[in-house]
JSON list of C-alpha atoms and ligand atoms in Angstrom, two decimals:
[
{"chain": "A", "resi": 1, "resn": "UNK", "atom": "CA", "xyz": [156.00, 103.93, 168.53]},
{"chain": "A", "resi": 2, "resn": "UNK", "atom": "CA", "xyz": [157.66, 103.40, 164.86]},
{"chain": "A", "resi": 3, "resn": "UNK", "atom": "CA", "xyz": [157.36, 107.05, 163.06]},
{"chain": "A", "resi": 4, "resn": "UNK", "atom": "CA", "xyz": [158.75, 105.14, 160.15]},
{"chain": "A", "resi": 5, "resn": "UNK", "atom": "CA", "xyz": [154.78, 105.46, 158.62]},
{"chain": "A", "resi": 6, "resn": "UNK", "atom": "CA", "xyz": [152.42, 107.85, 159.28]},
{"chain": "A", "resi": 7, "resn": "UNK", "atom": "CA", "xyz": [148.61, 108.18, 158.52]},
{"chain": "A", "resi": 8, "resn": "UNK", "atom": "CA", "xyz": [147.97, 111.26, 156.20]},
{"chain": "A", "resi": 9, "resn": "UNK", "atom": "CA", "xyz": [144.77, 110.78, 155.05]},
{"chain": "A", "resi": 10, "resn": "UNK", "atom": "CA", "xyz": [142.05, 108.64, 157.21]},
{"chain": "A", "resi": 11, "resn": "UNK", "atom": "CA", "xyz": [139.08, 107.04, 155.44]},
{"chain": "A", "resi": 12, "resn": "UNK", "atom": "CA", "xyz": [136.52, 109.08, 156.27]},
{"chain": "A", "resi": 13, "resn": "UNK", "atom": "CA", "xyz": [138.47, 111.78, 154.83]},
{"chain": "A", "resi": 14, "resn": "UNK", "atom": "CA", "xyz": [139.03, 109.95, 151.72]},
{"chain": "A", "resi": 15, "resn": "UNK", "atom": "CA", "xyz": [135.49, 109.17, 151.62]},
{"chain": "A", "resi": 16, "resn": "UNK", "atom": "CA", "xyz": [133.77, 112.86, 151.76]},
{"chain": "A", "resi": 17, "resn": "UNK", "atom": "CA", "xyz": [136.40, 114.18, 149.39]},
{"chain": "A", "resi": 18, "resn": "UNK", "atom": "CA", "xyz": [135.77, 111.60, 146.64]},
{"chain": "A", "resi": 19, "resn": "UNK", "atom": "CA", "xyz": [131.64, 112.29, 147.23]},
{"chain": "A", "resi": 20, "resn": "UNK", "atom": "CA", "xyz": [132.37, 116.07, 146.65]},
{"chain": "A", "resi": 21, "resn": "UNK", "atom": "CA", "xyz": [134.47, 115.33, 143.75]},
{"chain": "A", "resi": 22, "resn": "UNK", "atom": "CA", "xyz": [131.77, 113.20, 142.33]},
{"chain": "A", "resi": 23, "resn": "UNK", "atom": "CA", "xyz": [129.53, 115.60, 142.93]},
{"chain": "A", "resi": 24, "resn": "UNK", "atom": "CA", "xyz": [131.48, 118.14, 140.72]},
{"chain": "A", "resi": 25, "resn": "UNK", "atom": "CA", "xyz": [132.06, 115.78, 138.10]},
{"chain": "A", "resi": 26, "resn": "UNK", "atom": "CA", "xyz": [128.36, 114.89, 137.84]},
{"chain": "A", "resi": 27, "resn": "UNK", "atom": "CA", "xyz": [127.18, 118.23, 137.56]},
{"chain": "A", "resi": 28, "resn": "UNK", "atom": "CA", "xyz": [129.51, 118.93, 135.12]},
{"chain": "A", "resi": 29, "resn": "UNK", "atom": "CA", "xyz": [128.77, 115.76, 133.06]},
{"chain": "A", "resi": 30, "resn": "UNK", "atom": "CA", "xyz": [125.08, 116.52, 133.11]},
{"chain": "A", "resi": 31, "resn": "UNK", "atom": "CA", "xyz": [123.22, 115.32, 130.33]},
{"chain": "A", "resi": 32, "resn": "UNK", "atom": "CA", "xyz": [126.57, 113.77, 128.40]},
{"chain": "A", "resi": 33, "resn": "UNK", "atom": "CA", "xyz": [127.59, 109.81, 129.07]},
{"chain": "A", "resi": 34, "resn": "UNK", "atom": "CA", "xyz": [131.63, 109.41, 129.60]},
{"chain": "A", "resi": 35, "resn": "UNK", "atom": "CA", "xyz": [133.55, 106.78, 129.96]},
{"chain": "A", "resi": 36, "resn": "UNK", "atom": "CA", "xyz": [135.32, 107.05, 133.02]},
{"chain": "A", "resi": 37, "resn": "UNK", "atom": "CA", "xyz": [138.48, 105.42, 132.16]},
{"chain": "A", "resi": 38, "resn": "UNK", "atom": "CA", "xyz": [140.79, 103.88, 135.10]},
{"chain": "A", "resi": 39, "resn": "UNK", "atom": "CA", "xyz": [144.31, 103.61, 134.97]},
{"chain": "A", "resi": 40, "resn": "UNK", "atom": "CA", "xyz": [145.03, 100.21, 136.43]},
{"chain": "A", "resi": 41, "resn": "UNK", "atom": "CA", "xyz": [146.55, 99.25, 138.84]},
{"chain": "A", "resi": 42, "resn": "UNK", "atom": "CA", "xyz": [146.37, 102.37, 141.31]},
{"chain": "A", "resi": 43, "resn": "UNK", "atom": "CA", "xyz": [143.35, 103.43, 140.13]},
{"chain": "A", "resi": 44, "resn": "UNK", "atom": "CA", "xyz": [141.11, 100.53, 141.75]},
{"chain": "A", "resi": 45, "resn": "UNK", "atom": "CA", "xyz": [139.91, 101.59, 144.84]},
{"chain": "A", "resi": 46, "resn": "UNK", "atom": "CA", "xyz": [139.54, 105.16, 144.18]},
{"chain": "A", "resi": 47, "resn": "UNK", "atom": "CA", "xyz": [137.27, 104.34, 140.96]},
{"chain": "A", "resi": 48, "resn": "UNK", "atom": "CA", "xyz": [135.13, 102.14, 142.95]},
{"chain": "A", "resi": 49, "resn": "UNK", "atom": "CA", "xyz": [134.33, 104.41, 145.23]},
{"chain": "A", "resi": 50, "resn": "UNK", "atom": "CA", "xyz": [133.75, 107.51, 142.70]},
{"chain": "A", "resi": 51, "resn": "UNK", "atom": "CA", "xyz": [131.66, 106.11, 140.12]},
{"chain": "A", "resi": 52, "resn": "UNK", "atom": "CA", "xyz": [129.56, 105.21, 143.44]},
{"chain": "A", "resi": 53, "resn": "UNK", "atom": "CA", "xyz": [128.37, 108.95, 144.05]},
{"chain": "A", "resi": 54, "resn": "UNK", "atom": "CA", "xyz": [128.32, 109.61, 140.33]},
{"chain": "A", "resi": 55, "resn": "UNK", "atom": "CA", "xyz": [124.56, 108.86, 139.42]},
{"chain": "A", "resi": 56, "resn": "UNK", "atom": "CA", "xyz": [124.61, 109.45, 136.24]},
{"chain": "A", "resi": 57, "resn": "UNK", "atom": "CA", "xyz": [125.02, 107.40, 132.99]},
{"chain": "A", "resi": 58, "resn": "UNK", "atom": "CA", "xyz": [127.98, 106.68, 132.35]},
{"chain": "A", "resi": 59, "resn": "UNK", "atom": "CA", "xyz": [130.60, 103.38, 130.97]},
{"chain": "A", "resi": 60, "resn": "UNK", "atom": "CA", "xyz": [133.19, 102.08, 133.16]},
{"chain": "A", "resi": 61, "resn": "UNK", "atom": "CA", "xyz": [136.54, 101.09, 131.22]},
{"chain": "A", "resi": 62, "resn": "UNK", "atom": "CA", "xyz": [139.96, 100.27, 132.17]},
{"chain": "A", "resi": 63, "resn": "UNK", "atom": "CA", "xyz": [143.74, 99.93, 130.57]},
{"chain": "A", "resi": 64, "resn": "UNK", "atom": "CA", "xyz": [147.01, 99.42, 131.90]},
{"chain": "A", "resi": 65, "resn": "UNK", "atom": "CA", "xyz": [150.19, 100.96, 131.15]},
{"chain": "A", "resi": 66, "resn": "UNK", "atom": "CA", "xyz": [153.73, 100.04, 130.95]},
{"chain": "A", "resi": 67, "resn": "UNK", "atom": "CA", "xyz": [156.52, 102.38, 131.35]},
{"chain": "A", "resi": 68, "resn": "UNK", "atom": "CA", "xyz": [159.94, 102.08, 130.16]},
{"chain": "A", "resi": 69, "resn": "UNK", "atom": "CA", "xyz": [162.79, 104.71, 129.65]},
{"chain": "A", "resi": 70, "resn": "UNK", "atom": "CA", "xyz": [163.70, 107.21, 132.39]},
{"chain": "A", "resi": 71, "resn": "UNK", "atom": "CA", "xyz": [161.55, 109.83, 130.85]},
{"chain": "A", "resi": 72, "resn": "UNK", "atom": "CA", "xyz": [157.95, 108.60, 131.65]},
{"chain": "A", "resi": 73, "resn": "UNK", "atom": "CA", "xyz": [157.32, 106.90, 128.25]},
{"chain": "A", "resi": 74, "resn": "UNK", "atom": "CA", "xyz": [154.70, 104.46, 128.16]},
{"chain": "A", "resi": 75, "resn": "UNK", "atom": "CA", "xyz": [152.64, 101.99, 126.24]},
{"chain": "A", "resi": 76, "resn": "UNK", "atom": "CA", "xyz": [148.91, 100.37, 126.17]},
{"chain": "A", "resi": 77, "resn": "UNK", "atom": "CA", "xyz": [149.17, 97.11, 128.07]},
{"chain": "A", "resi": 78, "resn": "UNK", "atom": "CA", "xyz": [145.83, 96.35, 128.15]},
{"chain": "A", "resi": 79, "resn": "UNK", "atom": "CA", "xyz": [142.97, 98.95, 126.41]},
{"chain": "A", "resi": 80, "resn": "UNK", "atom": "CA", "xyz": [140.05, 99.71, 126.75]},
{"chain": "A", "resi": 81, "resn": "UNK", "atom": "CA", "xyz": [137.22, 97.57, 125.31]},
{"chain": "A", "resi": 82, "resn": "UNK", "atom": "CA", "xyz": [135.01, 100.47, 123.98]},
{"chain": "A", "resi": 83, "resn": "UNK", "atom": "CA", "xyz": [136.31, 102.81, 121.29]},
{"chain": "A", "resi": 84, "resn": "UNK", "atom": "CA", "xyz": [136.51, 106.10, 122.42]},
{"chain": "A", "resi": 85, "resn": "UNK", "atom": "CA", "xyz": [136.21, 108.10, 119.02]},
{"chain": "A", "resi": 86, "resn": "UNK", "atom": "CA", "xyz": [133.22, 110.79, 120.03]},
{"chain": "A", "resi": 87, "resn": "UNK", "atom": "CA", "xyz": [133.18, 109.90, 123.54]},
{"chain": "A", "resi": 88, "resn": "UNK", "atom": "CA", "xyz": [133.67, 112.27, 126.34]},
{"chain": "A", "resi": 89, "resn": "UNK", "atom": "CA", "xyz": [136.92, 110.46, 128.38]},
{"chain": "A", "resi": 90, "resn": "UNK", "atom": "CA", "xyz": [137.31, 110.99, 132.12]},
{"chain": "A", "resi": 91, "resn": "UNK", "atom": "CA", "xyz": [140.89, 109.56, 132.94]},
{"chain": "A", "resi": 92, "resn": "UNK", "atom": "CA", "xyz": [140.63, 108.37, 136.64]},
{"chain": "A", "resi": 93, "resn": "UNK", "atom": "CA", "xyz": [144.00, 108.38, 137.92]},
{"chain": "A", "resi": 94, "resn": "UNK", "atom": "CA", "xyz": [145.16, 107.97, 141.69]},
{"chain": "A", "resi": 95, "resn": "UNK", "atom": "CA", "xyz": [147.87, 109.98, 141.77]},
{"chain": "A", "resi": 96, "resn": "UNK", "atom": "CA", "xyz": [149.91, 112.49, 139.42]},
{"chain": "A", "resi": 97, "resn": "UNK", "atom": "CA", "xyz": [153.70, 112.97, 140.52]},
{"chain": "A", "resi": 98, "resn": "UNK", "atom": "CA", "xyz": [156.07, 114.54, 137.09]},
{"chain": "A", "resi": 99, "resn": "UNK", "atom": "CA", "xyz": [152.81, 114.33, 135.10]},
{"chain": "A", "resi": 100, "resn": "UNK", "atom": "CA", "xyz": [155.13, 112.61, 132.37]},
{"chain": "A", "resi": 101, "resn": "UNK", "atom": "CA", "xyz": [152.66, 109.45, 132.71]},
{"chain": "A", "resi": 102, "resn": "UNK", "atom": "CA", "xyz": [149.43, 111.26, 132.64]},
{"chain": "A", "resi": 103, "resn": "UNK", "atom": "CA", "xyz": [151.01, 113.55, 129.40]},
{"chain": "A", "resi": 104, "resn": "UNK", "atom": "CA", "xyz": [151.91, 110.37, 127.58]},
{"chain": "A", "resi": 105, "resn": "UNK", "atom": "CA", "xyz": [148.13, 108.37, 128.00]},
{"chain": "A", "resi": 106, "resn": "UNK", "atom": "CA", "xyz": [146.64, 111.66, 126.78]},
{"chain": "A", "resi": 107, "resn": "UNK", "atom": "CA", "xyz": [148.13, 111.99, 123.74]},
{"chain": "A", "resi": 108, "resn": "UNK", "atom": "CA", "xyz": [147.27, 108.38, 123.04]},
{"chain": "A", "resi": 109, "resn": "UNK", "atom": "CA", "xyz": [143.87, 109.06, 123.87]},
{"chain": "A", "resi": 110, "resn": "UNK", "atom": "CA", "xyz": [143.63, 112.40, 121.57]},
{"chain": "A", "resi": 111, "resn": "UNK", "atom": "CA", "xyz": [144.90, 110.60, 118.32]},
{"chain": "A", "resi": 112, "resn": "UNK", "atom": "CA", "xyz": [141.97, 108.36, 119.21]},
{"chain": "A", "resi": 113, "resn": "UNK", "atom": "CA", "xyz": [139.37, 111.44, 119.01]},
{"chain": "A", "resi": 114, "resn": "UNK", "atom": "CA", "xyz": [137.34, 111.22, 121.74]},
{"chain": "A", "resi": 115, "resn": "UNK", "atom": "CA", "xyz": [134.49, 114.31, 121.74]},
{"chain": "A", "resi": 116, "resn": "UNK", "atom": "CA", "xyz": [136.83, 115.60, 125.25]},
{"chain": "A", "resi": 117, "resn": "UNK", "atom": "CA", "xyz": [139.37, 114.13, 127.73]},
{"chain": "A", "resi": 118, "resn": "UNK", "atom": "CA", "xyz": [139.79, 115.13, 131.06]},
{"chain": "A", "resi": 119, "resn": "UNK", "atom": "CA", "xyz": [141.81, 113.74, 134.14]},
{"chain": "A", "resi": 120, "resn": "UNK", "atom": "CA", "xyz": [140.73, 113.52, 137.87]},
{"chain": "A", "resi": 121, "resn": "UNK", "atom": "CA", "xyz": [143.59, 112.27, 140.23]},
{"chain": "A", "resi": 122, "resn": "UNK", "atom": "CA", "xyz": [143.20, 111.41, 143.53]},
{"chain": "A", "resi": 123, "resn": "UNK", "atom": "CA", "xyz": [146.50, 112.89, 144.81]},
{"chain": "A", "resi": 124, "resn": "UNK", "atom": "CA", "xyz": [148.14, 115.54, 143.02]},
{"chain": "A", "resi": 125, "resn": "UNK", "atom": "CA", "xyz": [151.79, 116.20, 144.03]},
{"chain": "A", "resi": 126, "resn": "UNK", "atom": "CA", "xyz": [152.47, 119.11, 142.86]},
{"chain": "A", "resi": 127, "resn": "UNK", "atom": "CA", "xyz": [155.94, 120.24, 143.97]},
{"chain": "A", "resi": 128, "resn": "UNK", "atom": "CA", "xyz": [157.03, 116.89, 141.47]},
{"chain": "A", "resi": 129, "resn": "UNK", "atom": "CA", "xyz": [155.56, 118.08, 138.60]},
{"chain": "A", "resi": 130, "resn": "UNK", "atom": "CA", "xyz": [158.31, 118.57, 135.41]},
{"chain": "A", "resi": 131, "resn": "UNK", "atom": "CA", "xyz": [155.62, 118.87, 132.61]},
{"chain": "A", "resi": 132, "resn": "UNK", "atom": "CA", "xyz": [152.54, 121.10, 132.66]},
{"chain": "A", "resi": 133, "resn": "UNK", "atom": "CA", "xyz": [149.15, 118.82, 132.01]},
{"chain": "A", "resi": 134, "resn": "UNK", "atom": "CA", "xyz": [145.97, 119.68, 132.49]},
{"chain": "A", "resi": 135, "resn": "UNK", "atom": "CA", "xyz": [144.11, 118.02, 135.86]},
{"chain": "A", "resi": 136, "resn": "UNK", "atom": "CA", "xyz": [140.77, 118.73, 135.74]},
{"chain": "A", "resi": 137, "resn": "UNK", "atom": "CA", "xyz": [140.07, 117.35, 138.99]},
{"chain": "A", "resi": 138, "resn": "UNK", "atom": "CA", "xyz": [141.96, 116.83, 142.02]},
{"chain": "A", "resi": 139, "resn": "UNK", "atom": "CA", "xyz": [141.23, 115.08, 145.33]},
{"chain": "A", "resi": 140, "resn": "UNK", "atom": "CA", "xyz": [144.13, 116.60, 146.96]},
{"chain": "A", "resi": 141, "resn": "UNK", "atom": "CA", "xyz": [147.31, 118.63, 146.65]},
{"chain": "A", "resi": 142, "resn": "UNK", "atom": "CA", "xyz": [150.58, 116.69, 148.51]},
{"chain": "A", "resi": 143, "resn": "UNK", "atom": "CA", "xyz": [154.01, 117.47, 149.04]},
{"chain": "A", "resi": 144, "resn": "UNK", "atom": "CA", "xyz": [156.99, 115.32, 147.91]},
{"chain": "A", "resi": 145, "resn": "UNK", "atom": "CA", "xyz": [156.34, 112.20, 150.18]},
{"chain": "A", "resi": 146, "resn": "UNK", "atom": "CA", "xyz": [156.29, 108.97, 149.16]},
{"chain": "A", "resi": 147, "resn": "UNK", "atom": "CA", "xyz": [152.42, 107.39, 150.14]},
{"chain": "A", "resi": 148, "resn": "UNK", "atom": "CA", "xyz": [151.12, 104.21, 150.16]},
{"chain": "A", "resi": 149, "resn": "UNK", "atom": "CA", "xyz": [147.81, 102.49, 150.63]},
{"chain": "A", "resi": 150, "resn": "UNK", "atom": "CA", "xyz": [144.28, 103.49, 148.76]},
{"chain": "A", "resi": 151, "resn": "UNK", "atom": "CA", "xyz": [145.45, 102.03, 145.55]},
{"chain": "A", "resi": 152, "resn": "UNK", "atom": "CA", "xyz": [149.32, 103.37, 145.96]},
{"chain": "A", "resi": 153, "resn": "UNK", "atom": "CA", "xyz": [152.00, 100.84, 146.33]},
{"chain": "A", "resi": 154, "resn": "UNK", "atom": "CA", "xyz": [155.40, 99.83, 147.05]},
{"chain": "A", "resi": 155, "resn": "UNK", "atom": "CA", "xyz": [156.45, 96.84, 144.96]},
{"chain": "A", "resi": 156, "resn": "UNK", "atom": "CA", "xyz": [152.38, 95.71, 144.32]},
{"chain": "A", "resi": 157, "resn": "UNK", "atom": "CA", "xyz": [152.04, 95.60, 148.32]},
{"chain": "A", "resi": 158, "resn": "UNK", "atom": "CA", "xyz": [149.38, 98.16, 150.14]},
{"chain": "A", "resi": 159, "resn": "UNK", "atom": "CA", "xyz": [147.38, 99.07, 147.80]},
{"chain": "A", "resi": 160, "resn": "UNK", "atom": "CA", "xyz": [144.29, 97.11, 149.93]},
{"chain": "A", "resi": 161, "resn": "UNK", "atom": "CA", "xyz": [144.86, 99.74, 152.55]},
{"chain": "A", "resi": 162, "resn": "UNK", "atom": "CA", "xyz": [142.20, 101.79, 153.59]},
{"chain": "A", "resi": 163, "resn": "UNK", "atom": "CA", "xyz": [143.65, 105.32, 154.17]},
{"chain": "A", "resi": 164, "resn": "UNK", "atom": "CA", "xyz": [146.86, 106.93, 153.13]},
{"chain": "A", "resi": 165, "resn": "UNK", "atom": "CA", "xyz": [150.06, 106.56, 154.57]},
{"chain": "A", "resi": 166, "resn": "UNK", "atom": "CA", "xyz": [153.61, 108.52, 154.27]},
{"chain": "A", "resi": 167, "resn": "UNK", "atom": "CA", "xyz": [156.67, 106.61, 154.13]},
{"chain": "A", "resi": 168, "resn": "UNK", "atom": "CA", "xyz": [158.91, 108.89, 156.44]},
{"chain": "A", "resi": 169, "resn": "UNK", "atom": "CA", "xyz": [162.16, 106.82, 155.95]},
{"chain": "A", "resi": 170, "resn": "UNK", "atom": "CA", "xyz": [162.06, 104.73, 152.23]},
{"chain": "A", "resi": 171, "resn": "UNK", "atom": "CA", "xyz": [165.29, 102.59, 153.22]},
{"chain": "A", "resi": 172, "resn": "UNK", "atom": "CA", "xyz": [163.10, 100.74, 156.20]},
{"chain": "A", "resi": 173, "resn": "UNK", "atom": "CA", "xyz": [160.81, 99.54, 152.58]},
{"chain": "A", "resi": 174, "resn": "UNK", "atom": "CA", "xyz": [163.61, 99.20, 151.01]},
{"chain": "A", "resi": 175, "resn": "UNK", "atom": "CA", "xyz": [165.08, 96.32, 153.29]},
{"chain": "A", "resi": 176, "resn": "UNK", "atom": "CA", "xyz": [161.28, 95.17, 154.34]},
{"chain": "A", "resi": 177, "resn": "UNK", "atom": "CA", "xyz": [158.67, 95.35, 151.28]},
{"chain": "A", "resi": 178, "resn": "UNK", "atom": "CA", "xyz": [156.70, 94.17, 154.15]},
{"chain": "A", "resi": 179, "resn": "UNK", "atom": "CA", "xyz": [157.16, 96.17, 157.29]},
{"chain": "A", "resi": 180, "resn": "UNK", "atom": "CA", "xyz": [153.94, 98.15, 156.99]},
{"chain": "A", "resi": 181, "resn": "UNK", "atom": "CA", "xyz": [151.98, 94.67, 157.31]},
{"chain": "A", "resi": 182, "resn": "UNK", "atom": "CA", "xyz": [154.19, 94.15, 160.56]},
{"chain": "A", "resi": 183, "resn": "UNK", "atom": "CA", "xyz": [153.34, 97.57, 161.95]},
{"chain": "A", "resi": 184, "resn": "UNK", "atom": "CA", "xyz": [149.62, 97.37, 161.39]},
{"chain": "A", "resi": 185, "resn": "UNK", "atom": "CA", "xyz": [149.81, 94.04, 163.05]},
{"chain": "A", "resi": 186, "resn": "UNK", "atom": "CA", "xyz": [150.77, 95.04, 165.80]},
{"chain": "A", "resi": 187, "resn": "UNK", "atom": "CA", "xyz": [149.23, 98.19, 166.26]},
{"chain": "A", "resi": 188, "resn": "UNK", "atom": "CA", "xyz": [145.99, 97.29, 164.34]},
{"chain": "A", "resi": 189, "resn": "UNK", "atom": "CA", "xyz": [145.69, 100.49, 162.76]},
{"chain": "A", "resi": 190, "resn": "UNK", "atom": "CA", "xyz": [145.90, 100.66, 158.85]},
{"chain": "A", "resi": 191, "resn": "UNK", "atom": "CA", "xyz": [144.08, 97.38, 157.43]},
{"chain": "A", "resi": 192, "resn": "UNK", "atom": "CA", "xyz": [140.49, 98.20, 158.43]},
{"chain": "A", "resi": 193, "resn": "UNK", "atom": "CA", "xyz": [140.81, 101.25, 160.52]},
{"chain": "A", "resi": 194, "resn": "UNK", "atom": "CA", "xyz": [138.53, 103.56, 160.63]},
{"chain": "B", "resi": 201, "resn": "LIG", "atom": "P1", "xyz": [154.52, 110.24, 136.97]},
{"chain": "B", "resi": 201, "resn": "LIG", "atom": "O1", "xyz": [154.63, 109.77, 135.55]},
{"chain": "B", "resi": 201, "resn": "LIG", "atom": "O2", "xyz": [155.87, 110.69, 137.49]},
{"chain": "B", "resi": 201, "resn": "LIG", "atom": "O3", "xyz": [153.46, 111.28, 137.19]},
{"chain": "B", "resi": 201, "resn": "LIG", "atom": "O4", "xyz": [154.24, 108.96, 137.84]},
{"chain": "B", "resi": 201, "resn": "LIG", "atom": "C1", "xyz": [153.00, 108.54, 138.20]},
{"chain": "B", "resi": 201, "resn": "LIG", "atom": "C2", "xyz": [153.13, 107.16, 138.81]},
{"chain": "B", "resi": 201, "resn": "LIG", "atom": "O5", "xyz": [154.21, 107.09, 139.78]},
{"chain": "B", "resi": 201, "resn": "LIG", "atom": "C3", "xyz": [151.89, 106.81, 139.61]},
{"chain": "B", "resi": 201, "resn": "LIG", "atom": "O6", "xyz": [150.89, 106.26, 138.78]},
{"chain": "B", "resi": 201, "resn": "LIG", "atom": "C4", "xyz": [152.44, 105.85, 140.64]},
{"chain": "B", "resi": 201, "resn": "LIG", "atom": "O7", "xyz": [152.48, 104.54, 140.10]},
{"chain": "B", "resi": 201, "resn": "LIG", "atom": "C5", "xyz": [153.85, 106.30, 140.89]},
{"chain": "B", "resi": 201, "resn": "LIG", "atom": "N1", "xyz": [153.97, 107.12, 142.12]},
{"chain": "B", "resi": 201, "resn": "LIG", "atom": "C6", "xyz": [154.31, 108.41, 142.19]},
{"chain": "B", "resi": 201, "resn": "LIG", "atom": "N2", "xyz": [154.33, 108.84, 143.47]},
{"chain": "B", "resi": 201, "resn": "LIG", "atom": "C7", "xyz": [153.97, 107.78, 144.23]},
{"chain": "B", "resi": 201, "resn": "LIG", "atom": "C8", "xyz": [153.77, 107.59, 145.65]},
{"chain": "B", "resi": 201, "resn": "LIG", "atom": "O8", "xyz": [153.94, 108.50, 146.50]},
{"chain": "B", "resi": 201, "resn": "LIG", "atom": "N3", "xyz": [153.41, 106.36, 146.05]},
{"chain": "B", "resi": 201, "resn": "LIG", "atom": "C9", "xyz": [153.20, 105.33, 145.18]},
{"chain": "B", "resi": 201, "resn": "LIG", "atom": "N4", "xyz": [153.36, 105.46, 143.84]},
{"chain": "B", "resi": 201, "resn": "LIG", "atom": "C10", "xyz": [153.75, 106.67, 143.38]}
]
């Protein structure tokens, strides 16, 4: 069997964590109404399936980023359509690797003057991390592997997987965007396992 990617996290693992997590957040959030802000693309899945067992009132926003320079800079590609002065801001990000992204969108969110920001992130790999930045909530704590699937992604492919999945050798992506797709097809695990 190809070792080349492995399942890390399965579904229904992904699914109680992100229920407990919305639990938290929920009780937390009691009586206030944030905007739980999603960092597209990565983001999508994960969002969907926390605001889900978040009862509470709440708005759902989104933006997109785009990063240039090698140290993590970035800028609003597409904002939010609420204004966020006085509002309390959950950033919904899936996963936090240097933190240099996650520093960056809340600074641009401070100058905005929201009444509090805060950050859940599905995936927090810590070992990465180069700048210290608050993450108020986190799903879970990895190691330095690459992942894919849930939202994650390797040249916009996988994020429509179910579970997570390590990349144990990049260079077989690296030739083959695509081999994942081949190995699920043939072992039909991955797309709609459970
Ligand atoms: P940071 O600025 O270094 O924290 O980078 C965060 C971004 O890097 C995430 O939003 C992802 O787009 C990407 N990234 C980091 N690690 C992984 C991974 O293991 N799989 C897929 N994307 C990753």
């Amino acid at each position: 069997m190809n070792e080349t990617f492995v399942e890390v996290v399965a579904e229904s693992r992904l699914m109680r964590r992100i229920a407990e997590l919305g639990k938290e957040i929920s009780a937390d959030y009691a009586g206030r109404r944030p905007v739980v802000l999603g960092v597209l693309n990565g983001c999508l899945p994960f969002i969907a399936d926390l605001v889900r067992s978040m009862p509470g009132p709440m708005e759902i926003e989104f933006l997109s980023l785009t990063r240039f320079g090698e140290e993590g800079r970035v800028s609003i590609a597409m904002d939010t359509t609420t204004p966020l002065q006085g509002r309390h801001v959950l950033i919904v990000e899936d996963i936090v690797d240097t933190g240099l992204t996650l520093a960056s969108l809340r600074r641009m969110i401070e100058i905005r003057d929201p009444a509090s920001v805060a950050t859940v992130a599905l995936l927090d790999k810590v070992p990465r991390r180069i700048i210290e930045i608050p993450i108020e909530y986190r799903g879970f704590e990895i190691g330095d592997e690459f992942l894919l699937g849930y939202g994650l992604d390797w040249e916009g492919q996988y994020r429509n997987l179910r579970s997570l999945w390590a990349v144990t050798d990049l260079s077989v992506l690296k030739r083959d965007p695509y081999a994942l797709n081949q190995e699920t097809a043939t072992t039909g695990e991955g797309f709609g396992a459970r």
